């Protein structure tokens, strides 16, 4: 909103991102607009668009932003997977889960099946589950969860895109250590 204002709707941006090739024609975004937590742990980390050319437009920027959110999930999951954690699926919720485009990007980038719940506002569902248990409508939390939640549909990763997203992930992971030393002096109080 701060950049585009009322000039384009979120749905229109998502449509432009969907019409842009996976990998955004080599454009990579580091989404560290408020620093970054795991696995970087740097409150001074900054966002970066890398690989921008004259041939790319707004759809490329939008796609790179969506892909960056999935790349960040993959970055956090990488050490867990290396430690032997098994991931059956990724569950999405809230506003971003409304976007089939974004959910598919998450599946394609991470390689995880994406499970979309029937009710996306999980905080509300969680409160209802606790309330149902409090009034003894269900004997325990597992019973209430089983009765009050469901997966509406799943999105599977497109295996044909795995090489594209492997290259993109390698660039994504390499960008932070390559750019942080140059950006750090710009993040101080006089910046």
GROMACS .gro file of C-alpha atoms in nm, residues 1 13-14 19 25 40 64 73 82 88 90 118 125 148 155-156:
model
   16
    1UNK     CA    1   0.000   0.000   0.000
   13UNK     CA    2  -0.095  -0.819  -0.858
   14UNK     CA    3  -0.143  -1.190  -0.789
   19UNK     CA    4   0.141  -1.482  -1.549
   25UNK     CA    5   1.321  -1.457  -1.508
   40UNK     CA    6   1.987  -1.564   0.993
   64UNK     CA    7   0.971  -1.255  -0.672
   73UNK     CA    8   1.008  -2.113   0.458
   82UNK     CA    9   1.886  -3.223   0.748
   88UNK     CA   10   0.412  -3.455   0.553
   90UNK     CA   11   0.263  -2.751   0.510
  118UNK     CA   12  -1.165  -2.527   0.538
  125UNK     CA   13  -1.105  -2.175   1.509
  148UNK     CA   14  -1.388  -2.884   1.427
  155UNK     CA   15  -0.173  -2.859  -0.360
  156UNK     CA   16   0.112  -3.081  -0.470
   0.00000   0.00000   0.00000
